[in-house]
Amino acid sequence: MALGQAPYDLWPVALAGLVGACLLFSEAKTPMRAVGAGWSVGVAYFGLSLSWIVEPFQVDAAATGWMAPFALFGIAAGLALFWALAFWGAAHAARRRMMALAVLWAAAEFARAYVLTGFPWGLVGYIWTPSAAAQWASVIGPHGLTLATLALGALAASVPGAERKAWPALGSAVLLAALIGGGALLLPPLQDLTGRPDVRLLQPNAPQREKWDRDKVRMFFERQVDFTAAPSHGGLPRPALVVWPETALPMLLHNADEALGIVTDAAFPAQVVVGIQRSEEGRWYNSLALVSRGPELEQLYDKHHLVPFGEYMPAAAIFARWNIAGLASRAEAGYSPGPGPVLLDLGPELGRALPLICYEAVFPQDVHRAPERPDFLLQITNDAWFGQFSGPYQHLAQARFRAIEQGLPLLRAANTGVSAVIDGAGRVLDRLPLDEAGYLDTPLPPPLRLTLYSRTGDLPMLLVLLFLGITALWPRRSVSD
């Protein structure tokens, strides 16, 4: 199943694994055996798909390397509990246990996106990223696509034990055709980008081990300034916007006037979006600043959905007793959250952008919470933390889903990659390869479509899951003489 996630993108193999997981459930004769099956499948799935989780602990291996195997097993085992609970509930279903499994499993994935601040990384529905079926996210969202995927696996797994085997086989074939064929019909044509304003995305490629090295910070800063000042290719006009990645400047905002002056002079007449840290009244923030020549701070956004143990420590006082600070050790208990989503007003030519800093692009509900509909999504990130294999590509895949769900283009500036421009159908129109320094000049795609999911969010699917879950677990009525 994990081989359906990026960078493997083997959705047929993932479907085969899903059918195998459902068959394991069918062999579980008691609820506790079902728990064991669900937890084991979950540990294996998350253990492989989230193997990149060890990378942040290797940045300072001497201090935090010992935590890596515990972190990987801990997160895999913890997330697998959601699946174990779904398998346990399905084992109590009075009838149609396999379809009950699909519903409760989808409900568990839904819960995983919200409980304890949520961690929806690697949703089962993301196996469709390289296929046309991903377009269904614009209608039923990622959780609806996950439910359809699990129902497909449950139907296919029901074929061997069905008394009338034609019905599950026919149902799974029809559902697969609907996912792929219907997705192809939902896929809009490419837009004509003639006359659209250009933007420039910077990728300095500063490895995390070197990013804050005193002997190298100036080199990385000057590299980004040179990219900012570089002439446009082919004699085209200068870009209207230059985007630097997350935490691109090596100083706090209140000490950055000189650096921002250099940056905005190099970018003129373009505006600049830059990732920077700031402090206020003893609190630290992971921030995005919109600046113009002067330098003038036009707008500020503080990241509000923080990474547990990475950017802040839950129950920091308790962990401090054992001298455990995770990776959130820059300030006491790490960063503080900002007040919530805001829109950046970039003027009539570019429109308004919804800023997303790194991990925030993982959450469809955060994008849906925008105060008004933006013209495009703007993600700055530092994926150097995620290593050089699966993590950055999975992060990119989830950004593509946010674009599909909202019908909006997404600009993505990543420190080490993958920087990309994505249209409102989730197509990557241009990109910079992973671990390569450079910049990308690209036309900004216009908004594509107002999708059904962008209007409704997750509420309809929550109601569907509640109804189907109650139906699946409702006791069978007995008739007595």
Coordinates of C-alpha atoms in Angstrom, one line a residue:
M1 CA 0.0 0.0 0.0
A2 CA 2.8 2.4 0.8
L3 CA 4.2 2.1 -2.7
G4 CA 1.2 4.1 -3.9
Q5 CA 2.7 7.2 -2.2
A6 CA 5.3 9.4 -3.8
P7 CA 8.0 9.0 -5.0
Y8 CA 6.9 5.4 -6.0
D9 CA 3.5 6.4 -7.3
L10 CA 2.6 2.8 -8.0
W11 CA -1.2 3.0 -7.5
P12 CA -2.0 -0.5 -9.0
V13 CA 0.5 -2.0 -6.5
A14 CA -1.1 0.0 -3.7
L15 CA -4.6 -1.3 -4.7
A16 CA -3.2 -4.8 -4.6
G17 CA -1.9 -4.2 -1.1
L18 CA -5.2 -2.7 0.0
V19 CA -7.0 -5.8 -1.2
G20 CA -4.5 -7.9 0.8
A21 CA -5.1 -5.8 3.9
C22 CA -8.9 -6.4 3.5
L23 CA -8.3 -10.1 3.1
L24 CA -6.3 -10.2 6.3
F25 CA -9.3 -8.6 8.0
S26 CA -11.6 -11.2 6.6
E27 CA -9.5 -13.9 8.2
A28 CA -9.7 -12.3 11.6
K29 CA -12.3 -14.4 13.5
T30 CA -12.4 -12.2 16.6
P31 CA -12.3 -8.5 17.3
M32 CA -8.9 -8.7 18.9
R33 CA -7.5 -10.5 15.9
A34 CA -8.9 -7.7 13.8
V35 CA -7.2 -5.2 16.0
G36 CA -3.9 -7.0 15.5
A37 CA -4.4 -7.1 11.7
G38 CA -5.3 -3.4 11.5
W39 CA -2.4 -2.3 13.7
S40 CA 0.1 -4.5 11.9
V41 CA -1.0 -3.2 8.5
G42 CA -0.8 0.4 9.8
V43 CA 2.7 0.0 11.3
A44 CA 4.0 -1.5 8.0
Y45 CA 2.2 1.2 5.9
F46 CA 3.3 4.2 8.0
G47 CA 6.8 2.7 8.7
L48 CA 7.6 2.7 4.9
S49 CA 5.6 5.8 3.7
L50 CA 6.9 8.0 6.6
S51 CA 10.5 6.6 6.6
W52 CA 11.6 10.2 5.9
I53 CA 10.7 11.1 9.5
V54 CA 14.2 10.0 10.6
E55 CA 15.9 12.7 8.5
P56 CA 15.3 15.7 10.8
F57 CA 17.0 13.9 13.6
Q58 CA 20.2 13.3 11.5
V59 CA 20.8 17.1 11.0
D60 CA 22.5 17.2 14.4
A61 CA 23.0 13.4 14.7
A62 CA 25.3 13.7 17.8
A63 CA 22.5 15.3 19.8
T64 CA 19.3 13.9 18.3
G65 CA 20.3 11.0 16.1
W66 CA 19.4 8.5 18.9
M67 CA 15.8 9.6 18.7
A68 CA 15.3 8.7 15.0
P69 CA 14.3 5.0 15.4
F70 CA 12.0 5.8 18.3
A71 CA 10.4 8.6 16.4
L72 CA 9.7 6.4 13.3
F73 CA 8.3 3.5 15.3
G74 CA 6.4 5.8 17.6
I75 CA 4.6 7.7 14.9
A76 CA 4.0 4.5 12.8
A77 CA 2.6 2.7 15.9
G78 CA 0.6 5.7 17.0
L79 CA -1.1 6.4 13.7
A80 CA -1.7 2.6 13.3
L81 CA -4.0 2.8 16.3
F82 CA -6.5 4.7 14.2
W83 CA -6.6 1.8 11.8
A84 CA -6.7 -0.8 14.6
L85 CA -9.8 0.9 16.0
A86 CA -11.4 0.8 12.5
F87 CA -10.7 -2.9 12.1
W88 CA -12.0 -3.5 15.6
G89 CA -15.3 -1.7 14.9
A90 CA -15.8 -3.4 11.6
A91 CA -15.4 -6.8 13.3
H92 CA -18.5 -6.0 15.3
A93 CA -20.6 -5.2 12.3
A94 CA -23.8 -7.3 12.1
R95 CA -23.6 -7.6 8.3
R96 CA -21.5 -6.7 5.4
R97 CA -18.3 -6.6 7.5
M98 CA -16.1 -5.7 4.5
M99 CA -18.0 -2.6 3.6
A100 CA -18.2 -1.7 7.3
L101 CA -14.4 -1.9 7.2
A102 CA -14.2 0.6 4.3
V103 CA -16.4 3.1 6.0
L104 CA -14.8 2.9 9.4
W105 CA -11.3 2.9 7.9
A106 CA -12.2 6.1 6.0
A107 CA -13.6 7.5 9.2
A108 CA -10.3 6.7 10.9
E109 CA -8.4 8.5 8.2
F110 CA -10.7 11.5 8.7
A111 CA -10.0 11.5 12.4
R112 CA -6.3 11.3 11.7
A113 CA -6.6 14.6 9.9
Y114 CA -8.1 16.4 12.9
V115 CA -7.3 14.7 16.3
L116 CA -4.5 16.2 18.3
T117 CA -3.9 19.0 15.7
G118 CA -4.0 16.4 13.0
F119 CA -1.5 14.6 10.8
P120 CA -3.1 13.7 7.4
W121 CA 0.2 12.9 5.7
G122 CA -0.1 9.9 3.5
L123 CA -3.9 9.6 3.3
V124 CA -4.9 6.5 1.4
G125 CA -6.6 8.6 -1.2
Y126 CA -3.3 10.1 -2.2
I127 CA -2.3 7.0 -4.1
W128 CA -4.2 8.6 -7.1
T129 CA -1.9 11.6 -7.3
P130 CA -0.4 10.6 -10.7
S131 CA -3.7 9.5 -12.2
A132 CA -6.9 11.3 -13.5
A133 CA -8.8 10.0 -10.4
A134 CA -7.2 12.7 -8.3
Q135 CA -9.6 15.2 -9.9
W136 CA -12.4 13.8 -7.8
A137 CA -10.8 15.7 -4.9
S138 CA -12.4 18.8 -6.5
V139 CA -15.8 17.3 -5.8
I140 CA -15.7 15.0 -2.8
G141 CA -12.4 16.1 -1.3
P142 CA -9.5 13.9 -0.1
H143 CA -11.6 12.1 2.4
G144 CA -14.3 11.3 -0.1
L145 CA -11.6 10.0 -2.4
T146 CA -10.2 7.9 0.4
L147 CA -13.6 6.4 1.1
A148 CA -14.0 5.5 -2.6
T149 CA -10.5 3.9 -2.6
L150 CA -11.2 1.8 0.5
A151 CA -14.6 0.8 -0.9
L152 CA -12.9 -0.4 -4.1
G153 CA -10.4 -2.5 -2.1
A154 CA -13.2 -3.9 0.1
L155 CA -15.3 -4.9 -3.0
A156 CA -12.4 -6.6 -4.7
A157 CA -11.5 -8.5 -1.5
S158 CA -15.2 -9.7 -1.3
V159 CA -15.0 -11.5 -4.6
P160 CA -13.4 -14.8 -3.3
G161 CA -16.0 -15.3 -0.5
A162 CA -19.1 -14.0 -2.2
E163 CA -21.9 -16.4 -2.9
R164 CA -22.7 -14.4 -6.1
K165 CA -19.2 -13.5 -7.1
A166 CA -20.3 -11.5 -10.1
W167 CA -21.7 -8.6 -8.0
P168 CA -18.5 -7.7 -6.1
A169 CA -16.4 -8.1 -9.2
L170 CA -18.7 -6.0 -11.3
G171 CA -19.0 -3.4 -8.5
S172 CA -15.2 -3.0 -8.2
A173 CA -14.8 -2.8 -11.9
V174 CA -17.5 -0.1 -12.2
L175 CA -16.0 1.9 -9.3
L176 CA -12.5 1.7 -10.7
A177 CA -13.8 2.9 -14.1
A178 CA -15.8 5.7 -12.5
L179 CA -12.7 6.9 -10.5
I180 CA -10.4 7.0 -13.5
G181 CA -12.9 7.7 -16.3
G182 CA -14.9 10.2 -14.3
G183 CA -11.6 11.9 -13.2
A184 CA -10.6 12.2 -16.8
L185 CA -13.9 14.0 -17.6
L186 CA -13.3 16.3 -14.6
L187 CA -9.8 17.3 -15.8
P188 CA -10.1 20.8 -17.4
P189 CA -7.9 21.8 -20.4
L190 CA -4.7 23.7 -20.0
Q191 CA -5.1 27.4 -19.6
D192 CA -3.6 30.0 -22.0
L193 CA -1.1 31.9 -19.9
T194 CA -0.3 34.6 -22.5
G195 CA -0.1 38.0 -20.9
R196 CA -0.1 36.7 -17.4
P197 CA 2.3 38.4 -14.9
D198 CA 5.6 36.5 -14.2
V199 CA 6.7 35.5 -10.8
R200 CA 10.2 34.2 -9.7
L201 CA 10.6 31.3 -7.3
L202 CA 14.0 31.0 -5.6
Q203 CA 15.6 27.7 -4.6
P204 CA 19.0 28.4 -2.8
N205 CA 19.6 24.7 -2.0
A206 CA 21.0 25.2 1.5
P207 CA 21.4 21.8 3.2
Q208 CA 20.0 21.9 6.7
R209 CA 23.4 21.0 8.2
E210 CA 24.9 24.1 6.5
K211 CA 22.0 26.5 6.5
W212 CA 22.9 28.2 9.8
D213 CA 26.7 27.6 9.5
R214 CA 28.3 31.0 10.3
D215 CA 30.8 30.4 7.5
K216 CA 28.1 29.8 4.9
V217 CA 25.1 31.9 5.7
R218 CA 26.5 34.9 3.7
M219 CA 27.1 32.6 0.7
F220 CA 23.5 31.4 0.8
F221 CA 22.2 34.9 1.3
E222 CA 24.3 36.3 -1.6
R223 CA 23.2 33.4 -3.8
Q224 CA 19.6 34.3 -3.3
V225 CA 20.3 38.0 -3.9
D226 CA 22.0 37.1 -7.2
F227 CA 19.0 35.0 -8.2
T228 CA 16.7 37.9 -7.3
A229 CA 18.7 40.4 -9.4
A230 CA 19.2 38.2 -12.4
P231 CA 17.7 39.4 -15.7
S232 CA 14.7 37.7 -17.0
H233 CA 15.2 35.0 -19.7
G234 CA 14.7 36.0 -23.3
G235 CA 14.4 39.7 -22.6
L236 CA 11.0 39.3 -20.9
P237 CA 9.9 41.9 -18.4
R238 CA 11.1 41.7 -14.8
P239 CA 8.9 39.5 -12.6
A240 CA 6.1 41.2 -10.6
L241 CA 6.9 39.1 -7.5
V242 CA 9.9 37.3 -6.2
V243 CA 9.4 34.5 -3.6
W244 CA 12.1 33.4 -1.2
P245 CA 11.6 30.1 0.8
E246 CA 10.9 29.5 4.4
T247 CA 13.4 31.0 7.0
A248 CA 15.4 32.3 4.0
L249 CA 17.0 35.2 6.0
P250 CA 19.5 34.3 8.7
M251 CA 18.4 37.0 11.1
L252 CA 15.3 38.1 13.0
L253 CA 12.9 40.5 11.4
H254 CA 13.7 43.4 13.7
N255 CA 17.4 43.1 12.7
A256 CA 16.8 42.7 9.0
D257 CA 16.5 46.2 7.7
E258 CA 19.9 46.2 5.9
A259 CA 19.3 42.7 4.4
L260 CA 15.8 43.5 3.3
G261 CA 17.1 46.8 1.7
I262 CA 19.6 44.7 -0.3
V263 CA 16.9 42.2 -1.3
T264 CA 14.2 44.8 -2.3
D265 CA 16.8 46.8 -4.3
A266 CA 17.8 43.6 -6.2
A267 CA 14.1 42.8 -6.9
F268 CA 12.9 46.3 -7.9
P269 CA 10.3 46.9 -9.2
A270 CA 9.0 43.6 -7.9
Q271 CA 7.6 42.9 -4.5
V272 CA 9.3 40.2 -2.4
V273 CA 7.9 37.5 -0.2
V274 CA 10.5 36.2 2.2
G275 CA 10.5 33.6 4.9
I276 CA 12.0 35.0 8.2
Q277 CA 11.8 34.4 11.9
R278 CA 10.8 37.1 14.3
S279 CA 10.4 37.6 18.1
E280 CA 8.0 39.6 20.1
E281 CA 7.6 39.8 23.8
G282 CA 9.7 36.7 24.3
R283 CA 7.8 34.7 21.8
W284 CA 9.2 33.4 18.5
Y285 CA 7.3 33.1 15.2
N286 CA 7.9 31.4 11.9
S287 CA 6.9 34.2 9.6
L288 CA 6.4 35.3 6.0
A289 CA 7.0 39.0 5.2
L290 CA 5.8 40.9 2.1
V291 CA 8.2 43.7 1.5
S292 CA 8.8 46.4 -1.1
R293 CA 11.7 48.8 -1.8
G294 CA 12.6 51.0 1.1
P295 CA 12.5 48.5 2.7
E296 CA 8.8 48.7 3.5
L297 CA 7.1 45.9 5.4
E298 CA 3.7 45.7 3.6
Q299 CA 2.3 42.7 5.3
L300 CA 3.2 40.0 7.8
Y301 CA 1.9 36.4 8.3
D302 CA 2.8 34.2 11.2
K303 CA 2.5 30.4 10.8
H304 CA -0.4 29.2 12.8
H305 CA -0.4 25.4 12.4
L306 CA 2.8 24.3 13.9
V307 CA 4.6 20.9 13.8
P308 CA 4.4 19.1 17.2
F309 CA 7.9 18.3 18.5
G310 CA 9.4 20.0 15.4
E311 CA 8.3 23.6 16.0
Y312 CA 6.8 23.4 19.5
M313 CA 6.8 20.9 22.4
P314 CA 3.5 19.7 23.7
A315 CA 3.7 19.5 27.5
A316 CA 7.1 21.1 27.3
A317 CA 7.5 21.2 31.1
I318 CA 7.1 17.4 31.4
F319 CA 9.6 16.6 28.6
A320 CA 12.0 19.1 30.0
R321 CA 12.4 16.9 33.1
W322 CA 14.2 14.4 30.9
N323 CA 16.0 17.1 28.9
I324 CA 14.0 16.2 25.8
A325 CA 13.4 19.2 23.6
G326 CA 12.8 17.4 20.3
L327 CA 13.7 19.7 17.4
A328 CA 11.8 22.7 18.9
S329 CA 14.7 24.1 21.0
R330 CA 15.3 27.5 19.5
A331 CA 13.1 29.1 22.1
E332 CA 11.4 27.7 25.2
A333 CA 8.9 25.2 23.9
G334 CA 9.6 26.4 20.3
Y335 CA 7.6 28.7 18.1
S336 CA 4.3 30.4 19.0
P337 CA 1.3 30.1 16.6
G338 CA 0.0 33.0 14.7
P339 CA -3.7 34.1 14.9
G340 CA -4.8 32.2 11.7
P341 CA -5.1 32.4 7.9
V342 CA -4.8 35.8 6.2
L343 CA -4.7 37.0 2.6
L344 CA -1.8 38.8 1.1
D345 CA -2.9 41.7 -1.1
L346 CA -0.3 41.8 -4.0
G347 CA -2.1 44.4 -6.0
P348 CA -4.5 44.3 -9.0
E349 CA -2.0 42.5 -11.3
L350 CA -1.3 39.5 -9.1
G351 CA -4.4 39.6 -6.9
R352 CA -4.6 38.0 -3.4
A353 CA -2.7 35.0 -2.1
L354 CA -3.3 32.7 0.8
P355 CA 0.1 32.1 2.4
L356 CA 1.0 28.6 3.6
I357 CA 4.3 27.9 5.4
C358 CA 5.6 24.4 5.0
Y359 CA 3.5 21.9 6.9
E360 CA 0.3 24.0 6.5
A361 CA -0.1 22.8 2.9
V362 CA -0.8 19.3 4.4
F363 CA -4.2 20.4 5.8
P364 CA -7.1 20.8 3.4
Q365 CA -9.2 22.3 6.3
D366 CA -6.6 25.1 6.8
V367 CA -6.9 26.1 3.2
H368 CA -10.7 26.0 3.4
R369 CA -10.5 28.3 6.4
A370 CA -9.2 31.3 4.3
P371 CA -11.2 34.4 5.2
E372 CA -12.2 34.9 1.5
R373 CA -11.4 33.0 -1.7
P374 CA -7.9 33.9 -2.8
D375 CA -6.6 34.2 -6.4
F376 CA -3.8 31.7 -5.7
L377 CA -2.1 29.7 -3.0
L378 CA 1.5 30.6 -2.0
Q379 CA 3.6 28.0 -0.2
I380 CA 7.1 28.7 1.2
T381 CA 8.9 25.7 2.7
N382 CA 12.2 24.3 3.8
D383 CA 12.0 20.6 2.8
A384 CA 15.7 20.2 3.6
W385 CA 14.4 18.7 6.9
F386 CA 12.7 15.9 4.9
G387 CA 15.8 14.4 3.3
Q388 CA 16.4 13.7 -0.3
F389 CA 14.1 10.8 -1.2
S390 CA 10.4 10.5 -0.3
G391 CA 9.6 13.4 2.1
P392 CA 9.9 16.3 -0.4
Y393 CA 8.0 14.5 -3.1
Q394 CA 5.2 13.5 -0.8
H395 CA 5.0 17.2 0.4
L396 CA 4.7 18.3 -3.3
A397 CA 2.0 15.7 -4.0
Q398 CA -0.1 17.1 -1.1
A399 CA 0.4 20.6 -2.4
R400 CA -1.0 19.4 -5.8
F401 CA -4.1 18.1 -4.0
R402 CA -4.7 21.5 -2.3
A403 CA -4.7 23.1 -5.8
I404 CA -7.2 20.5 -7.2
E405 CA -9.5 20.8 -4.2
Q406 CA -9.7 24.6 -4.5
G407 CA -9.4 25.0 -8.2
L408 CA -6.6 27.5 -7.6
P409 CA -3.0 27.7 -8.8
L410 CA -0.2 27.2 -6.2
L411 CA 3.3 28.7 -6.2
R412 CA 5.8 26.8 -4.2
A413 CA 9.3 28.0 -3.2
A414 CA 11.3 25.4 -1.4
N415 CA 14.8 25.7 0.0
T416 CA 16.2 22.5 -1.5
G417 CA 13.2 21.7 -3.7
V418 CA 10.9 20.8 -5.2
S419 CA 10.0 24.4 -6.2
A420 CA 7.1 24.4 -8.6
V421 CA 4.2 26.2 -10.2
I422 CA 1.0 24.1 -10.1
D423 CA -2.2 25.0 -11.9
G424 CA -5.7 24.7 -10.5
A425 CA -6.0 21.1 -11.8
G426 CA -2.9 20.0 -9.8
R427 CA -0.7 19.8 -12.9
V428 CA 3.0 20.8 -12.3
L429 CA 3.6 23.3 -15.1
D430 CA 7.2 23.8 -14.2
R431 CA 9.6 22.9 -11.5
L432 CA 13.2 23.0 -10.2
P433 CA 14.7 19.6 -9.4
L434 CA 15.4 18.5 -5.9
D435 CA 18.9 19.5 -4.5
E436 CA 19.6 22.0 -7.3
A437 CA 20.2 25.7 -6.8
G438 CA 18.4 28.1 -9.1
Y439 CA 15.4 30.2 -9.8
L440 CA 12.2 29.7 -11.8
D441 CA 10.5 32.4 -13.8
T442 CA 7.0 31.4 -14.6
P443 CA 3.6 33.0 -15.5
L444 CA 1.1 33.0 -12.7
P445 CA -1.9 30.9 -13.8
P446 CA -5.3 32.4 -13.2
P447 CA -7.9 30.8 -10.9
L448 CA -9.3 27.8 -12.7
R449 CA -12.7 26.9 -11.2
L450 CA -14.9 27.3 -8.1
T451 CA -15.0 23.6 -7.1
L452 CA -17.8 21.9 -5.0
Y453 CA -15.2 21.0 -2.4
S454 CA -14.0 24.6 -2.1
R455 CA -17.6 25.6 -1.2
T456 CA -18.4 22.8 1.3
G457 CA -15.1 21.6 2.8
D458 CA -15.2 18.4 4.9
L459 CA -18.6 18.7 6.5
P460 CA -20.6 16.8 3.9
M461 CA -18.2 13.9 4.0
L462 CA -18.2 13.9 7.8
L463 CA -22.0 13.5 7.7
V464 CA -21.8 10.8 5.1
L465 CA -19.3 8.8 7.2
L466 CA -21.4 9.2 10.3
F467 CA -24.5 8.0 8.5
L468 CA -22.7 5.0 6.9
G469 CA -20.9 4.2 10.1
I470 CA -24.1 4.1 12.1
T471 CA -25.8 2.0 9.4
A472 CA -22.9 -0.5 9.3
L473 CA -22.9 -1.0 13.1
W474 CA -26.6 -0.9 13.8
P475 CA -27.6 -4.2 15.4
R476 CA -29.5 -6.6 13.1
R477 CA -33.1 -6.8 14.1
S478 CA -34.1 -10.3 15.2
V479 CA -37.6 -11.7 14.7
S480 CA -39.0 -14.0 17.3
D481 CA -41.9 -16.4 17.1

